[in-house]
Coordinates of C-alpha atoms in Angstrom, one line a residue:
X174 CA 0.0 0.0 0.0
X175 CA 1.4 3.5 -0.8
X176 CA 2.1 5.7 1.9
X177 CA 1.3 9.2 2.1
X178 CA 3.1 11.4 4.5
X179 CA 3.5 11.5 7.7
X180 CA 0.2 10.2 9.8
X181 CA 1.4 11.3 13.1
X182 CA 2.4 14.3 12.6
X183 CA -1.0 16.8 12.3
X184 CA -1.5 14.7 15.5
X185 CA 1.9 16.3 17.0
X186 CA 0.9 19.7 15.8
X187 CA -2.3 19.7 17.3
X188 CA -1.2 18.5 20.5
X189 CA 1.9 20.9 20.9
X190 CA -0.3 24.1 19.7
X191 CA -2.4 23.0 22.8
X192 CA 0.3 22.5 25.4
X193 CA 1.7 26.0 24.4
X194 CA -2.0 27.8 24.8
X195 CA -2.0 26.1 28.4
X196 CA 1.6 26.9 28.9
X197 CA 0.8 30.6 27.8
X198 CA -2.1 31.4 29.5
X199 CA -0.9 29.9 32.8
X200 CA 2.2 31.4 33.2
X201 CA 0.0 34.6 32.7
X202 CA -2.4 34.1 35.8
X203 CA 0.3 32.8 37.4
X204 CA 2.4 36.2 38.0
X205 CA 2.3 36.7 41.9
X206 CA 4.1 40.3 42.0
X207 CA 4.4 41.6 45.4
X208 CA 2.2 44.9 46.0
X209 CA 4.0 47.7 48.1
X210 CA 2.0 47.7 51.7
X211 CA 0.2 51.1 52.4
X212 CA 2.1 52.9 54.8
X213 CA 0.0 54.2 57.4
X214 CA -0.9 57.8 57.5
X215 CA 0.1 59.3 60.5
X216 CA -2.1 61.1 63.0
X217 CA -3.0 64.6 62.6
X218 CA -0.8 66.9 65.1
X219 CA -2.8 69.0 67.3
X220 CA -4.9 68.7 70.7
X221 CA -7.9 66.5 71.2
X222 CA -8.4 62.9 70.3
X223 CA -10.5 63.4 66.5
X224 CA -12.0 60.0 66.8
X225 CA -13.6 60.8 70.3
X226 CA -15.0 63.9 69.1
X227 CA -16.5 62.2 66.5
X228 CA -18.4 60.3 68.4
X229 CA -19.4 63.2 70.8
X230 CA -20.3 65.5 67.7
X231 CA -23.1 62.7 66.4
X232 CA -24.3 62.1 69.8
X233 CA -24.6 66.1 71.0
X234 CA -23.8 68.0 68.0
X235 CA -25.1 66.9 64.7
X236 CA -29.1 67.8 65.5
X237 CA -28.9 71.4 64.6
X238 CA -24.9 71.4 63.1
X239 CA -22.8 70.0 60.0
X240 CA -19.0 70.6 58.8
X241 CA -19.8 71.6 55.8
X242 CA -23.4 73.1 55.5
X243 CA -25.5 75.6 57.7
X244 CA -28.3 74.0 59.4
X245 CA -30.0 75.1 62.7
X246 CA -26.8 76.4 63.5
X247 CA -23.8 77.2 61.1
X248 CA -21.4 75.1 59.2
X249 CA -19.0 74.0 62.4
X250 CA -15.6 72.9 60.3
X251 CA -12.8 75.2 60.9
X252 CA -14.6 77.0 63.7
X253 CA -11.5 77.3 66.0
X254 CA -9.9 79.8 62.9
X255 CA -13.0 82.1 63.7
X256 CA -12.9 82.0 67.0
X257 CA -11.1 81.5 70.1
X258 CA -10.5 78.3 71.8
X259 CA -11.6 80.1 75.4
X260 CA -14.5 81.9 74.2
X261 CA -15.5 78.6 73.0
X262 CA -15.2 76.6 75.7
X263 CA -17.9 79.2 77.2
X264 CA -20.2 79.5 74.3
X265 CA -21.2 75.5 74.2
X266 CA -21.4 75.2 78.1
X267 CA -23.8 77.8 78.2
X268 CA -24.3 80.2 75.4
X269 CA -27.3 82.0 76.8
X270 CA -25.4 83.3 80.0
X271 CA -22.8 85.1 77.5
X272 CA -25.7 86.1 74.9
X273 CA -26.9 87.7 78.2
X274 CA -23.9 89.5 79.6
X275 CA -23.8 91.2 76.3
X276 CA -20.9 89.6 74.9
X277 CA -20.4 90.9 71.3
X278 CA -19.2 87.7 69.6
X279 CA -22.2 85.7 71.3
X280 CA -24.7 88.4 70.3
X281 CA -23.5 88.4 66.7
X282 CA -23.8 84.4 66.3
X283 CA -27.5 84.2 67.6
X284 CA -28.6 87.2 65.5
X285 CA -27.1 85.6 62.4
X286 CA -28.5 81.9 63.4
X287 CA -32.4 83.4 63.2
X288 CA -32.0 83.8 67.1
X289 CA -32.2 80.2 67.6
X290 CA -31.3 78.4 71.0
X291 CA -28.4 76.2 71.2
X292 CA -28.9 74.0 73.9
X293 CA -26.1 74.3 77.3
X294 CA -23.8 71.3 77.2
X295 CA -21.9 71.8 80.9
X296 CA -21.8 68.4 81.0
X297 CA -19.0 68.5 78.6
X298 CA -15.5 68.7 80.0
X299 CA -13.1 70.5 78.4
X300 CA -11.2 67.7 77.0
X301 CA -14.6 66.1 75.8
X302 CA -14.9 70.2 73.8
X303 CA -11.2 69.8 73.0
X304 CA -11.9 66.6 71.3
X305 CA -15.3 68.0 69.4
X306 CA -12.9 71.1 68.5
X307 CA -10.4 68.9 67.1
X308 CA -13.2 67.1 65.0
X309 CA -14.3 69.9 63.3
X310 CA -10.7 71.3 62.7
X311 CA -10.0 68.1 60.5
X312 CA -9.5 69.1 56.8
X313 CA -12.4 68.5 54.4
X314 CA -11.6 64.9 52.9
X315 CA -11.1 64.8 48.9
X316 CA -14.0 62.4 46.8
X317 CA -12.0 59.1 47.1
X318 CA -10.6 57.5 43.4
X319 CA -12.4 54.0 42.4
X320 CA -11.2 51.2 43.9
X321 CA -7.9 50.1 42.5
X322 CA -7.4 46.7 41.2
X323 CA -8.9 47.0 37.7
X324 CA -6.8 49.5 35.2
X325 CA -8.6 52.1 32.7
X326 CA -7.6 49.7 29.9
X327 CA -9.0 46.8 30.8
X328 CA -5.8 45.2 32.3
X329 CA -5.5 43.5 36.0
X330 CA -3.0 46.1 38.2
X331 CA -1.1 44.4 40.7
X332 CA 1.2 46.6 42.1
X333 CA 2.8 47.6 38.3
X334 CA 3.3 44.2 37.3
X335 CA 0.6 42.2 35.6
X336 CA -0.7 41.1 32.2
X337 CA -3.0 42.9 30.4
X338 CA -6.3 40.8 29.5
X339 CA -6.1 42.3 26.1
X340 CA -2.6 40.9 25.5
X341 CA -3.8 37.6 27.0
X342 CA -7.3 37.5 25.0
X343 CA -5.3 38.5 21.5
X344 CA -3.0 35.1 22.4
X345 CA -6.2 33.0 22.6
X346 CA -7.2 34.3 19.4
X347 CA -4.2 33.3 17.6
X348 CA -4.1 30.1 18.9
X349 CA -7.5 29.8 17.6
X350 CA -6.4 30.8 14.3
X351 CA -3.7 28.8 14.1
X352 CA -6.2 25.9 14.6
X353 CA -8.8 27.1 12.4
X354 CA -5.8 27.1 9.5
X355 CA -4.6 23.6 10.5
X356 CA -8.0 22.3 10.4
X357 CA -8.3 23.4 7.0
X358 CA -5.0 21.7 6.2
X359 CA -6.0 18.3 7.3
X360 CA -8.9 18.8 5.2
X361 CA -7.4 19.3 2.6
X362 CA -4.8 16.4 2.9
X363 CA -7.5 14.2 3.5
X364 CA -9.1 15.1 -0.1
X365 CA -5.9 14.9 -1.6
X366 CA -5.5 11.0 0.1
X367 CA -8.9 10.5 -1.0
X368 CA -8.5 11.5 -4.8
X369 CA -5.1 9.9 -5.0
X370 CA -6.4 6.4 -3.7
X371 CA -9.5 7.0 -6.0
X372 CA -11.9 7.2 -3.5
X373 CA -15.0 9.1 -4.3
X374 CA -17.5 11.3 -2.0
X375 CA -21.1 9.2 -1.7
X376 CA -23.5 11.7 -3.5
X377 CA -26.4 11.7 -1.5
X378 CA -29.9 10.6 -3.2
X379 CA -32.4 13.3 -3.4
X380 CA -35.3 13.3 -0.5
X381 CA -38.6 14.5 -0.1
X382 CA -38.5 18.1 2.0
X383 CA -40.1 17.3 5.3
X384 CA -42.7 19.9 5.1
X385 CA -44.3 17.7 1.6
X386 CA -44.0 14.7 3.7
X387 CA -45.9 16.3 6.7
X388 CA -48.3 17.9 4.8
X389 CA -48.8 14.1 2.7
X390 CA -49.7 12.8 6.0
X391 CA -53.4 14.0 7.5
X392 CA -53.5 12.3 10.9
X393 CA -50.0 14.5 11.9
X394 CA -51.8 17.2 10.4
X395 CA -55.6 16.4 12.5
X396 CA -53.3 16.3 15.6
X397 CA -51.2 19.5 15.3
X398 CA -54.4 21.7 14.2
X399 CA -56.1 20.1 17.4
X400 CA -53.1 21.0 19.6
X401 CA -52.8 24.4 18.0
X402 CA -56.5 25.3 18.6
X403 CA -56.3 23.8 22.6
X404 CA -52.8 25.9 22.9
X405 CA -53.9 29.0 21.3
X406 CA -57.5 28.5 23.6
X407 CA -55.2 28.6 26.8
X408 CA -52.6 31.3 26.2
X409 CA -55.8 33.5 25.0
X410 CA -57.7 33.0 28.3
X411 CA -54.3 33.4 30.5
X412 CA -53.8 36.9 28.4
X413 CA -57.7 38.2 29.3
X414 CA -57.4 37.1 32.9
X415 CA -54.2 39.4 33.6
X416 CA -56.5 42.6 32.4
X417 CA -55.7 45.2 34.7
X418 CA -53.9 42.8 37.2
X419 CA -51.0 45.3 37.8
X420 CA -48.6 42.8 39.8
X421 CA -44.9 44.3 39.3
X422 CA -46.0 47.6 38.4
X423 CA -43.3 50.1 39.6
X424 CA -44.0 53.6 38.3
X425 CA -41.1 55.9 38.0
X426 CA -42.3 58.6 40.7
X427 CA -41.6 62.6 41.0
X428 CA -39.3 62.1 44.0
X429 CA -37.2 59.0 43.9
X430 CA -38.3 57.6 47.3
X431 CA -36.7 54.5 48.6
X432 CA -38.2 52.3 51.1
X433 CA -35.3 50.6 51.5
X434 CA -33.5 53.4 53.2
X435 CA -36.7 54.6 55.1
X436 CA -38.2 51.4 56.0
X437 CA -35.3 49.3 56.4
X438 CA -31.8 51.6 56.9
X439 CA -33.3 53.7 59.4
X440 CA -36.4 51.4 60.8
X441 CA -39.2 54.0 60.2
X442 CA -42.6 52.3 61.0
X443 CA -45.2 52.1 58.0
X444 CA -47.4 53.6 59.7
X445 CA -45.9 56.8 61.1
X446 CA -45.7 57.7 57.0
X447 CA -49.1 56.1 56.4
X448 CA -50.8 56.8 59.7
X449 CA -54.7 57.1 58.1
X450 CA -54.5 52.9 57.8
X451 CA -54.9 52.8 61.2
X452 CA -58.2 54.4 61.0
X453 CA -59.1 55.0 57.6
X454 CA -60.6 53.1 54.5
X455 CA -57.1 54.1 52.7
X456 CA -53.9 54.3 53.5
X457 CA -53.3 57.6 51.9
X458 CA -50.5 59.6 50.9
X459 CA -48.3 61.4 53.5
X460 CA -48.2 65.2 52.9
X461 CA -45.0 66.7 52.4
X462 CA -44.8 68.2 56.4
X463 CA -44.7 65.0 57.3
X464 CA -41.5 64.5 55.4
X465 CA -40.0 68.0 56.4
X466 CA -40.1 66.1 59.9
X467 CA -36.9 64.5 59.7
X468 CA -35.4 66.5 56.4
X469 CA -35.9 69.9 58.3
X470 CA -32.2 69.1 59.1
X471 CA -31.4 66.1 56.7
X472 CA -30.3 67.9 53.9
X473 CA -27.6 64.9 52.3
X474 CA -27.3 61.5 53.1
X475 CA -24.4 59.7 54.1
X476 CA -21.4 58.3 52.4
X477 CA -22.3 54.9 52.9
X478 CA -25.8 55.4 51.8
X479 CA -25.0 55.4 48.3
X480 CA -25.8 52.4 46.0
X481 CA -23.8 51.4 42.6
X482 CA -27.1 52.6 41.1
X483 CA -27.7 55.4 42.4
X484 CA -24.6 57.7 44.2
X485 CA -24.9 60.0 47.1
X486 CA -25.5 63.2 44.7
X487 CA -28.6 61.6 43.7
X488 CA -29.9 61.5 46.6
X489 CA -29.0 64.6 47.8
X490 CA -30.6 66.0 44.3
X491 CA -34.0 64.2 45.6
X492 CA -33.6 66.0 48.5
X493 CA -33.4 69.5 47.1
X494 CA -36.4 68.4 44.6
X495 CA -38.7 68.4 48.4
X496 CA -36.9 71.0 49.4
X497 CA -38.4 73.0 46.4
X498 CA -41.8 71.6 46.4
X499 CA -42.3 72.9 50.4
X500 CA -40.4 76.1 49.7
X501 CA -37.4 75.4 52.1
X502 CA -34.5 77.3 51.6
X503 CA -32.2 75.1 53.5
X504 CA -29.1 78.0 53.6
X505 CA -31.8 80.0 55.5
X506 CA -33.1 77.9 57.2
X507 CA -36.8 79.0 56.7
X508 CA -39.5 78.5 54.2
X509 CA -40.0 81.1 51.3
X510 CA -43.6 80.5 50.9
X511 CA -43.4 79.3 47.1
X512 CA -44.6 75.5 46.7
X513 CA -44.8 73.3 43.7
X514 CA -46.9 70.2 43.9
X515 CA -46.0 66.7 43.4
X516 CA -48.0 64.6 40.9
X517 CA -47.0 61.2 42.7
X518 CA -48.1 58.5 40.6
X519 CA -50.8 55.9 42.2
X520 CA -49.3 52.0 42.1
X521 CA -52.2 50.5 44.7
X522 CA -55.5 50.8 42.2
X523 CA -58.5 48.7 43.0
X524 CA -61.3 48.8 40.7
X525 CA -64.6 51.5 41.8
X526 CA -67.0 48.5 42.2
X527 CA -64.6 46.8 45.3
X528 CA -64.6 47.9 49.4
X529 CA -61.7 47.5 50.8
X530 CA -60.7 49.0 54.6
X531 CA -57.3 49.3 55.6
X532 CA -58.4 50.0 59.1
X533 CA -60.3 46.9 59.4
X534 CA -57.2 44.8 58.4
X535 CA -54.2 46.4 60.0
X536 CA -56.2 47.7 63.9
X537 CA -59.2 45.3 63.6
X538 CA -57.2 41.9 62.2
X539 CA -54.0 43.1 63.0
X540 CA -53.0 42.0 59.4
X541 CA -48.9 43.4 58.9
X542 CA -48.4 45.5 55.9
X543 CA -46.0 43.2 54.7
X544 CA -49.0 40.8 54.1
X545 CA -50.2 42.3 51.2
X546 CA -47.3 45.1 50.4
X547 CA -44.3 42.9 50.0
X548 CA -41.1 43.1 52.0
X549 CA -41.0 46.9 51.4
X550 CA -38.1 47.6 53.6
X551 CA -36.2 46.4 51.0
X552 CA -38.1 47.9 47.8
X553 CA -36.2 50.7 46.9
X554 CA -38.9 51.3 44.3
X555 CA -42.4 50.6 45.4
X556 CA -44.0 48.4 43.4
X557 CA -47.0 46.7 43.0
X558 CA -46.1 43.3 45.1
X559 CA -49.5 41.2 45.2
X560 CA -52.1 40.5 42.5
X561 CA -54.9 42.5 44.5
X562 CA -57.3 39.9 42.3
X563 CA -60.7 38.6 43.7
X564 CA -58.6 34.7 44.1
X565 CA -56.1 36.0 45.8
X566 CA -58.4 38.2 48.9
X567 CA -60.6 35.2 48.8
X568 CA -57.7 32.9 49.3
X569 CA -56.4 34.9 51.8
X570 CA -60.1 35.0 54.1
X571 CA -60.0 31.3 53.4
X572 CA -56.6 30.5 55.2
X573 CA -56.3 33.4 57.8
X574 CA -57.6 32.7 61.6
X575 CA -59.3 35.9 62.7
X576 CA -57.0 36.8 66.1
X577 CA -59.0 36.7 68.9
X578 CA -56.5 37.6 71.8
X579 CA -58.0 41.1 73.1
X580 CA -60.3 41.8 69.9
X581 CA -63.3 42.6 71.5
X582 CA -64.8 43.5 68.4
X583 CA -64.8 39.6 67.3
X584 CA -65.9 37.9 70.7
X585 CA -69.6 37.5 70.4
X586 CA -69.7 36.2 66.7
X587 CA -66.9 34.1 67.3
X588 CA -68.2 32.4 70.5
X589 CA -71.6 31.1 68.5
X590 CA -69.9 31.1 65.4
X591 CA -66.8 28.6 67.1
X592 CA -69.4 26.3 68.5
X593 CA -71.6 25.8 65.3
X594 CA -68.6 25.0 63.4
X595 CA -67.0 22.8 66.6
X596 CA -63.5 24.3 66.6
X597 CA -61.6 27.1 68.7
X598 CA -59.9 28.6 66.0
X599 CA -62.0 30.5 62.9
X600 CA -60.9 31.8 59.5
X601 CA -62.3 35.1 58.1
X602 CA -64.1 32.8 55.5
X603 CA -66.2 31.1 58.3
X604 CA -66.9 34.7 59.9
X605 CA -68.8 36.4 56.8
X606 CA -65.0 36.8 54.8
X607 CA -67.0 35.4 51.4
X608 CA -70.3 37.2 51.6
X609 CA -70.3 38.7 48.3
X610 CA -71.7 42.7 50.3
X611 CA -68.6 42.7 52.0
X612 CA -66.4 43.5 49.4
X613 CA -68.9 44.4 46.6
X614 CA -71.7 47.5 46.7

């Protein structure tokens, strides 16, 4: 038999392309280069401990003063460059008693702060003020840079040394090349073996196209049309029964307002927001003073309240956007009298023709919010979290057991209701929960 070439050899090839990707690409990763350790930055020279004064700023300070920003009282950073350390030291034990005695300085800083109070601290020693001073005499901290660890060019930075990912991608793409090319070689040996052995390619025989052959055949065609027409018959009715089931609905609001941060950050309680629940049909909308509350003097968030999604100068932008629709000019301190509404957008809409009290469910049943809301402590859009369909209330009355512990309101009706039925325990669907004039006018 004649021989033609070499047999083993694409095999080589093939194999010694692949150890050198593997080589390659694992000598790449496998750089461990030795990243200079930060040096730490030494302590800022001066009296007072900055960390403790810290601590006593939030704790006596930061209700009516920032560093940065005028609130109830001014902007506090650098205050020891305005005045003197002494004259301090009196001011925050008891400002009043120098405001009285006529002091000039004192006089000038409650005149300029709309005359408002600041409370006496004598409580505070003077190390404890030396340490607040020493706070607020830190220098305004610069935005930090991004995390290092991934370069502007797409490459992995590891203290200078590393290998670019495109240098190691552009590698993997010769190597396919090179294979793609030696592929093509083979083939083409192979055809060349082939037409010198006389060896030729099996013509394939001419079929029928499947479609012919399916339509030739009428029971395959019976049985699709029937399972078309049953198909189509149940995505149709599972279109027409979500009409005007919002589930998932999550407007885009006026006000980006986040749950999340209210709710859950700081532990507000539903209800101090939406206090008509407790003893209304709705929930309603809290006004805009009820907001003003808390952002009287929360102006910005924190540092750490910032998302990937959404930074710390959008939140502080929401902010302003209340700001604006009260009339609060924060730099004063005082409202301006000029108000713009907010359009919020409605996301809880049941149709005219249902009743539904929120009173009844959250002080009669004691239902939780989260029932029918949704874990909104950690929405930070509201959205639309349960069906609100006839199924899914009547489902609900079916499975709930009415509370009984201290609901007077229940005792009578569920003493004669508890021994018709024989049980201790009753579900709002044995107490009237399914009569049709409960929900329905």
């Amino acid at each position: 038999m004649k021989k033609v070439g070499n047999h083993n050899s694409i095999s080589r090839i093939l194999l010694f392309s692949l150890a050198l990707m593997l080589t390659f690409s694992v000598s790449s990763f496998a750089q461990d280069p030795a990243a200079p350790a930060a040096e730490a930055a030494a302590p800022a020279a001066g009296a007072g401990d900055v960390a403790a004064g810290k601590a006593l700023f939030n704790a006596n300070c930061a209700a009516c003063h920032k560093l940065d920003a005028k609130m109830t009282g001014p902007a506090l950073r650098g205050v020891t460059e305005r005045h003197d350390k002494k004259w301090l030291h009196a001011w925050i034990k008891d400002s009043q008693a120098m405001i009285k005695a006529g002091d000039a300085a004192a006089v000038k800083v409650f005149n300029e702060n709309n005359k408002s109070v600041m409370t006496a601290f004598p409580q505070l020693s003077d190390a404890d003020i030396d340490n607040i001073l020493a706070y607020t005499s830190e220098p305004k901290a610069e935005p930090k840079a991004a995390a290092g660890g991934l370069s502007t060019d797409g490459g992995m930075e590891q203290g200078g040394v590393g290998v670019s990912n495109n240098v190691i991608l552009g590698a993997l793409a010769l190597v396919m090349a090179m294979l793609v090319v030696m592929l093509f070689l083979v083939n083409n040996v192979l055809g060349k073996i082939a037409k010198a052995n006389g060896v030729e390619p099996i013509k394939k025989e001419p079929t029928i196209p499947i479609w012919i052959a399916f339509a030739r055949n009428q029971f395959l065609v019976l049985v699709t049309v029937i399972f078309l027409m049953l198909a189509s018959g149940y995505f149709v009715y599972g279109y027409l029964m979500q009409v005007g089931v919002d589930q998932g609905y999550q407007p885009i609001q006026p006000i980006h307002y986040s749950h999340k941060i209210h709710a859950g950050d700081n532990g507000i309680d539903c209800k101090y927001c939406h206090s008509s629940a407790r003893v209304s049909k709705t929930a309603g909308i809290p006004s805009l003073n009820v907001c003003m509350n808390c952002h009287k003097n929360i102006s910005e968030v924190a540092e750490t309240t910032a998302t990937p999604e959404h930074s710390k100068a959008f939140y502080d932008g929401e902010i302003q956007k209340l700001y604006d629709a009260v009339g609060w000019d924060k730099a004063a301190q005082k409202y301006t009298g000029k108000t713009q509404p907010v359009k919020w957008v409605r996301i809880h809409n049941l149709p005219d023709f249902v009743y539904f009290n929120h009173s009844q469910h959250v002080s009669v049943a004691g239902v939780e919010c989260q029932t029918c809301h949704g874990p909104v402590e950690t929405f930070e859009l509201m959205e639309q979290h349960s069906p609100l369909t006839m199924g899914w209330c009547v489902d609900c009355h079916r499975k709930t057991d009415v509370k009984m512990e201290g609901n007077a309101y229940y005792e009578k009706i569920h003493a004669e209701l508890a021994k018709k039925y024989g049980k201790d325990k009753l579900t709002a669907a044995e107490m009237g929960g399914l009569e049709c004039g409960k929900c329905h006018y």
